[in-house]
CSV table of N, CA and C in Angstrom, one decimal:
chain,number,residue,atom,x,y,z
A,1,MET,N,7.7,-8.9,14.5
A,1,MET,CA,6.7,-8.1,14.3
A,1,MET,C,6.1,-8.3,16.0
A,2,ASN,N,5.8,-6.8,16.5
A,2,ASN,CA,5.6,-6.8,17.7
A,2,ASN,C,4.1,-6.7,17.8
A,3,VAL,N,3.3,-7.8,18.5
A,3,VAL,CA,2.0,-7.8,18.6
A,3,VAL,C,1.4,-6.8,19.7
A,4,PHE,N,2.2,-6.2,20.6
A,4,PHE,CA,1.6,-5.0,21.4
A,4,PHE,C,1.8,-3.6,20.8
A,5,VAL,N,2.1,-3.6,19.4
A,5,VAL,CA,2.0,-2.0,18.9
A,5,VAL,C,0.7,-1.7,18.1
A,6,ASP,N,0.2,-0.8,18.7
A,6,ASP,CA,-1.2,-0.7,17.6
A,6,ASP,C,-0.7,0.2,16.4
A,7,ALA,N,-1.2,-0.2,15.4
A,7,ALA,CA,-0.8,0.5,14.1
A,7,ALA,C,-1.9,0.3,12.9
A,8,TYR,N,-2.0,1.4,12.4
A,8,TYR,CA,-3.0,1.7,11.4
A,8,TYR,C,-2.5,1.6,10.0
A,9,SER,N,-1.2,1.3,9.8
A,9,SER,CA,-0.3,1.5,8.7
A,9,SER,C,0.3,0.3,8.6
A,10,ALA,N,0.5,-0.3,7.4
A,10,ALA,CA,1.5,-1.5,7.5
A,10,ALA,C,2.6,-1.3,7.3
A,11,PHE,N,3.3,0.0,7.5
A,11,PHE,CA,4.6,0.4,7.6
A,11,PHE,C,5.2,0.7,9.0
A,12,MET,N,4.4,1.0,9.9
A,12,MET,CA,4.8,1.6,11.3
A,12,MET,C,3.5,1.9,12.1
A,13,ASP,N,4.0,2.0,13.2
A,13,ASP,CA,3.1,2.2,14.2
A,13,ASP,C,2.5,3.6,14.2
A,14,ASN,N,1.4,3.5,15.1
A,14,ASN,CA,0.6,5.1,15.1
A,14,ASN,C,1.4,6.2,15.4
A,15,SER,N,2.5,6.1,16.3
A,15,SER,CA,3.5,7.2,16.8
A,15,SER,C,4.8,7.4,15.6
A,16,GLY,N,4.6,6.5,14.6
A,16,GLY,CA,5.6,6.5,13.6
A,16,GLY,C,7.1,6.2,14.0
A,17,ASN,N,7.2,5.8,15.3
A,17,ASN,CA,8.4,5.3,16.0
A,17,ASN,C,9.0,4.0,15.7
A,18,LEU,N,7.9,3.0,15.7
A,18,LEU,CA,8.5,1.5,15.0
A,18,LEU,C,7.9,1.0,13.8
A,19,LYS,N,8.8,0.8,13.2
A,19,LYS,CA,8.5,0.4,11.6
A,19,LYS,C,8.3,-1.2,11.9
A,20,THR,N,7.4,-1.5,10.7
A,20,THR,CA,7.4,-2.9,10.6
A,20,THR,C,8.5,-3.6,10.0
A,21,ASP,N,8.2,-5.1,9.3
A,21,ASP,CA,9.4,-5.3,8.3
A,21,ASP,C,8.9,-5.3,6.8
A,22,LEU,N,7.7,-4.6,6.8
A,22,LEU,CA,7.4,-4.3,5.2
A,22,LEU,C,8.4,-3.7,4.5
A,23,ASP,N,8.8,-2.5,4.8
A,23,ASP,CA,9.2,-1.7,4.1
A,23,ASP,C,10.8,-2.3,3.4
A,24,ASP,N,11.5,-2.8,4.7
A,24,ASP,CA,12.8,-3.8,4.4
A,24,ASP,C,12.4,-4.9,3.3
A,25,MET,N,11.3,-5.6,3.4
A,25,MET,CA,11.2,-6.8,2.5
A,25,MET,C,10.9,-6.4,1.4
A,26,LEU,N,10.0,-5.1,0.9
A,26,LEU,CA,10.0,-4.7,-0.2
A,26,LEU,C,10.9,-4.3,-0.9
A,27,GLN,N,12.1,-3.5,-0.1
A,27,GLN,CA,13.0,-3.0,-0.8
A,27,GLN,C,14.2,-4.4,-1.1
A,28,ALA,N,14.3,-5.3,-0.5
A,28,ALA,CA,15.0,-6.2,-0.7
A,28,ALA,C,14.7,-6.8,-1.9
A,29,GLU,N,13.5,-6.7,-2.3
A,29,GLU,CA,12.6,-7.3,-3.7
A,29,GLU,C,13.0,-6.6,-4.7
A,30,GLY,N,13.1,-5.1,-4.5
A,30,GLY,CA,13.4,-4.2,-5.4
A,30,GLY,C,11.9,-3.8,-5.9
A,31,ILE,N,10.9,-4.0,-5.1
A,31,ILE,CA,9.7,-3.6,-5.3
A,31,ILE,C,9.5,-2.0,-5.1
A,32,THR,N,9.0,-1.4,-6.1
A,32,THR,CA,8.9,0.4,-5.8
A,32,THR,C,7.7,0.8,-6.2
A,33,GLU,N,6.8,-0.1,-6.7
A,33,GLU,CA,5.4,0.2,-7.1
A,33,GLU,C,4.3,-0.4,-6.5
A,34,LEU,N,3.4,0.2,-5.6
A,34,LEU,CA,2.4,-0.6,-4.8
A,34,LEU,C,1.0,-0.4,-5.1
A,35,PHE,N,0.2,-1.4,-5.1
A,35,PHE,CA,-1.3,-1.1,-5.4
A,35,PHE,C,-2.0,-1.5,-4.2
A,36,VAL,N,-2.6,-0.5,-3.7
A,36,VAL,CA,-3.1,-0.7,-2.6
A,36,VAL,C,-4.9,-0.7,-2.5
A,37,ALA,N,-5.3,-1.8,-1.7
A,37,ALA,CA,-6.7,-1.9,-1.6
A,37,ALA,C,-7.2,-2.4,-0.1
A,38,GLY,N,-8.3,-2.3,0.4
A,38,GLY,CA,-8.7,-2.8,1.5
A,38,GLY,C,-9.6,-1.9,2.4
A,39,ILE,N,-9.6,-2.1,3.8
A,39,ILE,CA,-10.5,-1.6,4.5
A,39,ILE,C,-9.6,-1.0,5.8
A,40,ALA,N,-10.2,0.2,6.4
A,40,ALA,CA,-10.7,0.8,6.1
A,40,ALA,C,-10.1,2.2,5.2
A,41,THR,N,-10.9,2.5,4.1
A,41,THR,CA,-10.1,3.5,3.3
A,41,THR,C,-9.6,4.8,4.0
A,42,ASP,N,-10.3,5.4,5.0
A,42,ASP,CA,-10.1,6.8,5.9
A,42,ASP,C,-9.3,6.1,6.9
A,43,VAL,N,-8.8,4.8,7.3
A,43,VAL,CA,-7.8,4.7,8.4
A,43,VAL,C,-6.6,4.2,7.6
A,44,CYS,N,-6.5,2.5,7.9
A,44,CYS,CA,-5.7,2.0,7.4
A,44,CYS,C,-5.2,2.0,6.3
A,45,VAL,N,-5.9,2.2,5.1
A,45,VAL,CA,-5.5,2.6,3.8
A,45,VAL,C,-4.6,3.6,3.7
A,46,GLN,N,-5.7,4.5,4.1
A,46,GLN,CA,-4.7,6.1,4.0
A,46,GLN,C,-3.8,6.2,4.9
A,47,TRP,N,-3.4,5.6,5.9
A,47,TRP,CA,-2.2,5.7,6.7
A,47,TRP,C,-1.3,4.9,6.2
A,48,THR,N,-1.5,3.8,5.6
A,48,THR,CA,-0.4,3.2,5.0
A,48,THR,C,0.2,3.8,3.8
A,49,VAL,N,-0.8,4.0,3.1
A,49,VAL,CA,-0.4,5.4,1.7
A,49,VAL,C,0.6,6.4,1.9
A,50,ARG,N,0.0,7.2,2.8
A,50,ARG,CA,0.8,8.0,3.7
A,50,ARG,C,2.2,7.7,4.2
A,51,ASP,N,2.3,6.5,4.7
A,51,ASP,CA,3.6,6.1,4.8
A,51,ASP,C,4.6,5.5,3.8
A,52,ALA,N,4.0,4.8,2.9
A,52,ALA,CA,4.7,4.7,1.9
A,52,ALA,C,5.2,5.6,0.8
A,53,VAL,N,4.5,6.6,0.9
A,53,VAL,CA,5.4,7.9,0.2
A,53,VAL,C,5.9,8.9,0.8
A,54,GLY,N,5.8,8.8,2.1
A,54,GLY,CA,6.7,9.5,3.2
A,54,GLY,C,8.2,9.4,3.1
A,55,ASP,N,8.9,10.1,4.2
A,55,ASP,CA,10.2,10.3,4.4
A,55,ASP,C,10.9,9.1,5.0
A,56,SER,N,9.8,8.3,5.7
A,56,SER,CA,10.6,7.1,6.4
A,56,SER,C,10.6,5.7,5.6
A,57,THR,N,10.1,5.6,4.4
A,57,THR,CA,10.2,4.6,3.8
A,57,THR,C,10.8,4.8,2.7
A,58,GLY,N,10.8,3.5,1.7
A,58,GLY,CA,11.6,3.3,0.5
A,58,GLY,C,10.7,4.3,-0.4
A,59,ASP,N,11.3,4.4,-1.8
A,59,ASP,CA,10.9,5.7,-2.6
A,59,ASP,C,9.7,4.5,-3.6
A,60,TYR,N,8.9,5.0,-2.9
A,60,TYR,CA,7.5,4.1,-3.6
A,60,TYR,C,6.4,5.0,-4.1
A,61,THR,N,5.9,4.4,-5.6
A,61,THR,CA,4.7,5.0,-6.0
A,61,THR,C,3.5,4.1,-5.8
A,62,VAL,N,2.1,5.0,-5.4
A,62,VAL,CA,1.2,4.1,-5.1
A,62,VAL,C,0.2,4.5,-5.7
A,63,THR,N,-0.4,2.9,-6.2
A,63,THR,CA,-1.9,3.3,-7.0
A,63,THR,C,-2.9,2.8,-5.8
A,64,VAL,N,-3.7,3.6,-5.3
A,64,VAL,CA,-4.9,2.9,-4.6
A,64,VAL,C,-6.1,2.8,-5.6
A,65,ILE,N,-6.7,1.3,-5.3
A,65,ILE,CA,-7.7,0.9,-6.2
A,65,ILE,C,-8.9,1.2,-5.6
A,66,SER,N,-9.7,2.5,-5.7
A,66,SER,CA,-10.9,3.1,-5.0
A,66,SER,C,-12.1,2.2,-4.9
A,67,ASP,N,-12.4,1.1,-5.7
A,67,ASP,CA,-13.3,0.3,-5.6
A,67,ASP,C,-13.1,-0.9,-5.0
A,68,ALA,N,-11.9,-0.8,-4.6
A,68,ALA,CA,-11.6,-2.2,-3.9
A,68,ALA,C,-11.2,-1.8,-2.5
A,69,CYS,N,-11.3,-0.7,-1.9
A,69,CYS,CA,-11.6,-0.1,-0.6
A,69,CYS,C,-12.8,0.1,-0.2
A,70,ALA,N,-13.1,0.2,1.0
A,70,ALA,CA,-14.2,0.7,1.5
A,70,ALA,C,-14.0,1.4,3.0
A,71,GLY,N,-14.8,2.6,3.2
A,71,GLY,CA,-14.3,3.5,4.3
A,71,GLY,C,-15.4,3.0,5.6
A,72,ILE,N,-15.1,3.5,6.5
A,72,ILE,CA,-16.1,3.4,7.7
A,72,ILE,C,-17.4,4.3,7.4
A,73,THR,N,-17.3,5.1,6.5
A,73,THR,CA,-18.6,5.7,5.9
A,73,THR,C,-18.5,6.1,4.7
A,74,ASP,N,-19.6,6.3,3.7
A,74,ASP,CA,-19.3,6.8,2.4
A,74,ASP,C,-18.5,8.0,2.7
A,75,GLU,N,-18.7,8.7,3.4
A,75,GLU,CA,-18.4,10.1,3.2
A,75,GLU,C,-16.5,10.0,3.6
A,76,GLY,N,-16.6,9.4,4.4
A,76,GLY,CA,-15.1,9.1,5.0
A,76,GLY,C,-14.0,8.3,3.6
A,77,HIS,N,-14.9,7.5,3.0
A,77,HIS,CA,-14.1,6.8,1.8
A,77,HIS,C,-14.1,7.9,0.8
A,78,THR,N,-14.9,8.7,0.6
A,78,THR,CA,-14.6,9.6,-0.5
A,78,THR,C,-13.9,10.7,-0.4
A,79,THR,N,-13.4,11.1,1.2
A,79,THR,CA,-12.9,12.0,1.6
A,79,THR,C,-11.3,11.9,1.6
A,80,ALA,N,-11.0,10.7,1.9
A,80,ALA,CA,-9.9,9.8,1.9
A,80,ALA,C,-9.2,9.7,0.7
A,81,LEU,N,-10.2,9.3,-0.2
A,81,LEU,CA,-9.7,8.9,-1.8
A,81,LEU,C,-9.3,10.4,-2.4
A,82,ALA,N,-9.9,11.3,-2.3
A,82,ALA,CA,-9.6,12.6,-2.7
A,82,ALA,C,-8.6,13.4,-2.0
A,83,THR,N,-8.2,13.0,-0.6
A,83,THR,CA,-6.7,13.6,0.2
A,83,THR,C,-5.8,12.6,-0.5
A,84,MET,N,-5.7,11.7,-0.6
A,84,MET,CA,-4.7,10.7,-1.2
A,84,MET,C,-4.3,11.0,-2.5
A,85,ALA,N,-5.4,11.4,-3.3
A,85,ALA,CA,-5.3,11.9,-5.0
A,85,ALA,C,-4.2,13.1,-5.0
A,86,THR,N,-4.4,13.9,-3.6
A,86,THR,CA,-3.6,15.1,-4.0
A,86,THR,C,-2.1,15.0,-3.5
A,87,TRP,N,-1.6,13.8,-3.2
A,87,TRP,CA,-0.2,13.6,-2.6
A,87,TRP,C,0.7,13.4,-3.6
A,88,GLU,N,1.6,13.5,-3.8
A,88,GLU,CA,2.9,13.4,-4.7
A,88,GLU,C,3.1,11.8,-4.6
A,89,GLY,N,2.9,11.4,-5.8
A,89,GLY,CA,3.5,9.3,-5.8
A,89,GLY,C,2.4,8.7,-5.8
A,90,VAL,N,1.2,9.5,-5.7
A,90,VAL,CA,-0.2,8.7,-5.6
A,90,VAL,C,-1.2,8.9,-6.5
A,91,THR,N,-1.6,7.7,-7.3
A,91,THR,CA,-2.8,7.8,-8.1
A,91,THR,C,-4.1,7.1,-7.8
A,92,VAL,N,-5.0,7.4,-8.0
A,92,VAL,CA,-6.1,6.6,-7.6
A,92,VAL,C,-7.1,6.3,-8.8
A,93,VAL,N,-7.1,5.2,-8.9
A,93,VAL,CA,-7.8,4.5,-9.7
A,93,VAL,C,-9.1,3.2,-9.5
A,94,THR,N,-9.7,2.8,-10.8
A,94,THR,CA,-10.4,1.8,-10.4
A,94,THR,C,-9.8,0.5,-10.6
A,95,SER,N,-10.8,-0.5,-10.4
A,95,SER,CA,-10.4,-2.0,-10.8
A,95,SER,C,-10.1,-2.4,-12.0
A,96,ALA,N,-11.4,-1.5,-13.0
A,96,ALA,CA,-11.2,-1.6,-14.3
A,96,ALA,C,-9.9,-0.7,-14.9
A,97,ASP,N,-9.4,0.4,-14.3
A,97,ASP,CA,-8.0,0.8,-14.7
A,97,ASP,C,-6.9,-0.1,-14.6
A,98,VAL,N,-7.0,-0.8,-13.5
A,98,VAL,CA,-5.6,-1.8,-13.3
A,98,VAL,C,-6.1,-2.7,-14.0
A,99,LEU,N,-7.2,-3.8,-14.5
A,99,LEU,CA,-7.2,-4.5,-15.6
A,99,LEU,C,-6.8,-4.4,-16.7
A,100,ALA,N,-7.0,-3.1,-17.2
A,100,ALA,CA,-6.6,-2.4,-18.6
A,100,ALA,C,-5.1,-2.4,-18.6
A,101,MET,N,-4.4,-2.4,-17.4
A,101,MET,CA,-2.8,-2.1,-17.5
A,101,MET,C,-2.4,-3.1,-18.0
A,102,THR,N,-1.2,-2.7,-18.7
A,102,THR,CA,-0.2,-3.7,-19.2
A,102,THR,C,0.9,-3.6,-18.3
A,103,CYS,N,1.8,-5.2,-18.4
A,103,CYS,CA,2.5,-5.4,-17.5
A,103,CYS,C,3.9,-5.5,-18.2
A,104,SER,N,4.7,-4.8,-17.5
A,104,SER,CA,6.4,-5.2,-18.2
A,104,SER,C,6.8,-6.6,-17.8
A,105,GLU,N,8.0,-7.2,-18.4
A,105,GLU,CA,8.5,-8.4,-17.9
A,105,GLU,C,8.8,-8.2,-16.5
A,106,GLU,N,9.3,-6.9,-16.1
A,106,GLU,CA,9.9,-6.8,-14.8
A,106,GLU,C,9.1,-6.8,-14.1
A,107,THR,N,8.0,-6.2,-14.4
A,107,THR,CA,6.7,-6.1,-13.4
A,107,THR,C,5.8,-7.7,-13.1
A,108,ASN,N,6.1,-8.5,-13.8
A,108,ASN,CA,5.6,-9.8,-14.1
A,108,ASN,C,6.4,-10.7,-13.4
A,109,ALA,N,7.6,-10.5,-13.1
A,109,ALA,CA,8.5,-11.6,-12.3
A,109,ALA,C,8.0,-11.6,-10.9
A,110,ALA,N,8.2,-13.1,-10.6
A,110,ALA,CA,7.6,-13.2,-9.2
A,110,ALA,C,9.1,-12.7,-8.2
A,111,PRO,N,8.3,-12.7,-7.0
A,111,PRO,CA,9.5,-12.2,-5.8
A,111,PRO,C,10.4,-13.2,-5.7
A,112,SER,N,12.0,-13.2,-5.3
A,112,SER,CA,12.7,-14.2,-5.3
A,112,SER,C,12.4,-15.0,-4.0
A,113,SER,N,11.8,-14.5,-3.0
A,113,SER,CA,11.2,-15.2,-2.0
A,113,SER,C,9.8,-15.2,-1.7
A,114,PRO,N,9.2,-15.7,-1.0
A,114,PRO,CA,7.8,-15.4,-0.5
A,114,PRO,C,7.9,-14.3,0.4
A,115,LEU,N,6.7,-13.3,0.3
A,115,LEU,CA,6.6,-12.2,1.1
A,115,LEU,C,5.6,-13.0,2.2
A,116,THR,N,6.3,-13.4,3.4
A,116,THR,CA,5.5,-13.9,4.4
A,116,THR,C,4.8,-12.8,5.3
A,117,PHE,N,5.2,-11.8,5.3
A,117,PHE,CA,4.6,-10.4,5.9
A,117,PHE,C,3.1,-10.3,5.6
A,118,PRO,N,2.1,-10.9,6.6
A,118,PRO,CA,0.5,-10.6,6.0
A,118,PRO,C,0.2,-9.6,5.1
A,119,VAL,N,0.6,-8.5,5.7
A,119,VAL,CA,0.3,-7.3,4.6
A,119,VAL,C,0.7,-7.1,3.2
A,120,ALA,N,2.1,-7.7,3.7
A,120,ALA,CA,2.6,-7.5,2.3
A,120,ALA,C,1.9,-8.3,1.2
A,121,ALA,N,1.6,-9.4,1.5
A,121,ALA,CA,0.6,-10.2,0.6
A,121,ALA,C,-0.6,-9.7,-0.2
A,122,ALA,N,-1.0,-8.7,0.9
A,122,ALA,CA,-2.5,-8.1,0.6
A,122,ALA,C,-2.1,-6.6,0.0
A,123,THR,N,-1.2,-6.0,0.4
A,123,THR,CA,-0.6,-4.7,-0.1
A,123,THR,C,0.2,-4.7,-0.9
A,124,ALA,N,1.3,-5.0,-1.0
A,124,ALA,CA,2.4,-4.7,-1.9
A,124,ALA,C,2.4,-5.3,-2.8
A,125,ALA,N,2.3,-6.9,-2.9
A,125,ALA,CA,2.5,-7.9,-3.5
A,125,ALA,C,1.4,-7.7,-4.7
A,126,ALA,N,0.5,-7.2,-4.7
A,126,ALA,CA,-0.9,-7.1,-5.6
A,126,ALA,C,-0.6,-6.6,-6.7
A,127,SER,N,0.6,-5.6,-7.1
A,127,SER,CA,0.8,-5.4,-8.2
A,127,SER,C,1.6,-6.7,-9.0
A,128,LEU,N,2.3,-7.7,-8.1
A,128,LEU,CA,2.9,-8.8,-9.1
A,128,LEU,C,1.7,-9.8,-9.3
A,129,ALA,N,1.0,-9.9,-8.3
A,129,ALA,CA,-0.6,-10.6,-8.6
A,129,ALA,C,-1.2,-10.3,-9.7
A,130,VAL,N,-1.4,-8.9,-10.0
A,130,VAL,CA,-2.4,-8.5,-10.9
A,130,VAL,C,-1.7,-8.9,-12.1
A,131,CYS,N,-0.3,-8.5,-12.5
A,131,CYS,CA,0.1,-8.7,-13.6
A,131,CYS,C,0.4,-10.1,-13.9
A,132,SER,N,0.5,-10.9,-12.9
A,132,SER,CA,1.0,-12.4,-12.9
A,132,SER,C,-0.5,-13.1,-13.5
A,133,ALA,N,-1.6,-12.4,-13.1
A,133,ALA,CA,-3.0,-13.0,-13.5
A,133,ALA,C,-3.2,-12.7,-15.2
A,134,LEU,N,-2.8,-11.6,-15.8
A,134,LEU,CA,-3.3,-11.1,-16.9
A,134,LEU,C,-2.8,-11.9,-17.8
């Protein structure tokens, strides 16, 4: 991890030239479905989702949990959610929708090793945490 790199995305720096370890860690665990929540919807969440479904990372499908995100402004939050909903591979849902989901045995399995990258625990491993809690 390079502490001198400015990054809004959990996957890479703002220039798109330097990747974090997150993509490699997720691919090593076979994780392809990401549930994303956080702040700010119109900055870090949106950039992370953009990179997750972009050409520079693995083949991910992304579920953005709208009411578990907050924007810098209400308008920014709403606009970012609407924008992300138009991207291929992205679905925007509420936390009630997530709680109503059923998990397969494969999804319910714990990773073979702990995901120690801080954003991985908050962003990508959320699918494991949600299913394990059900």
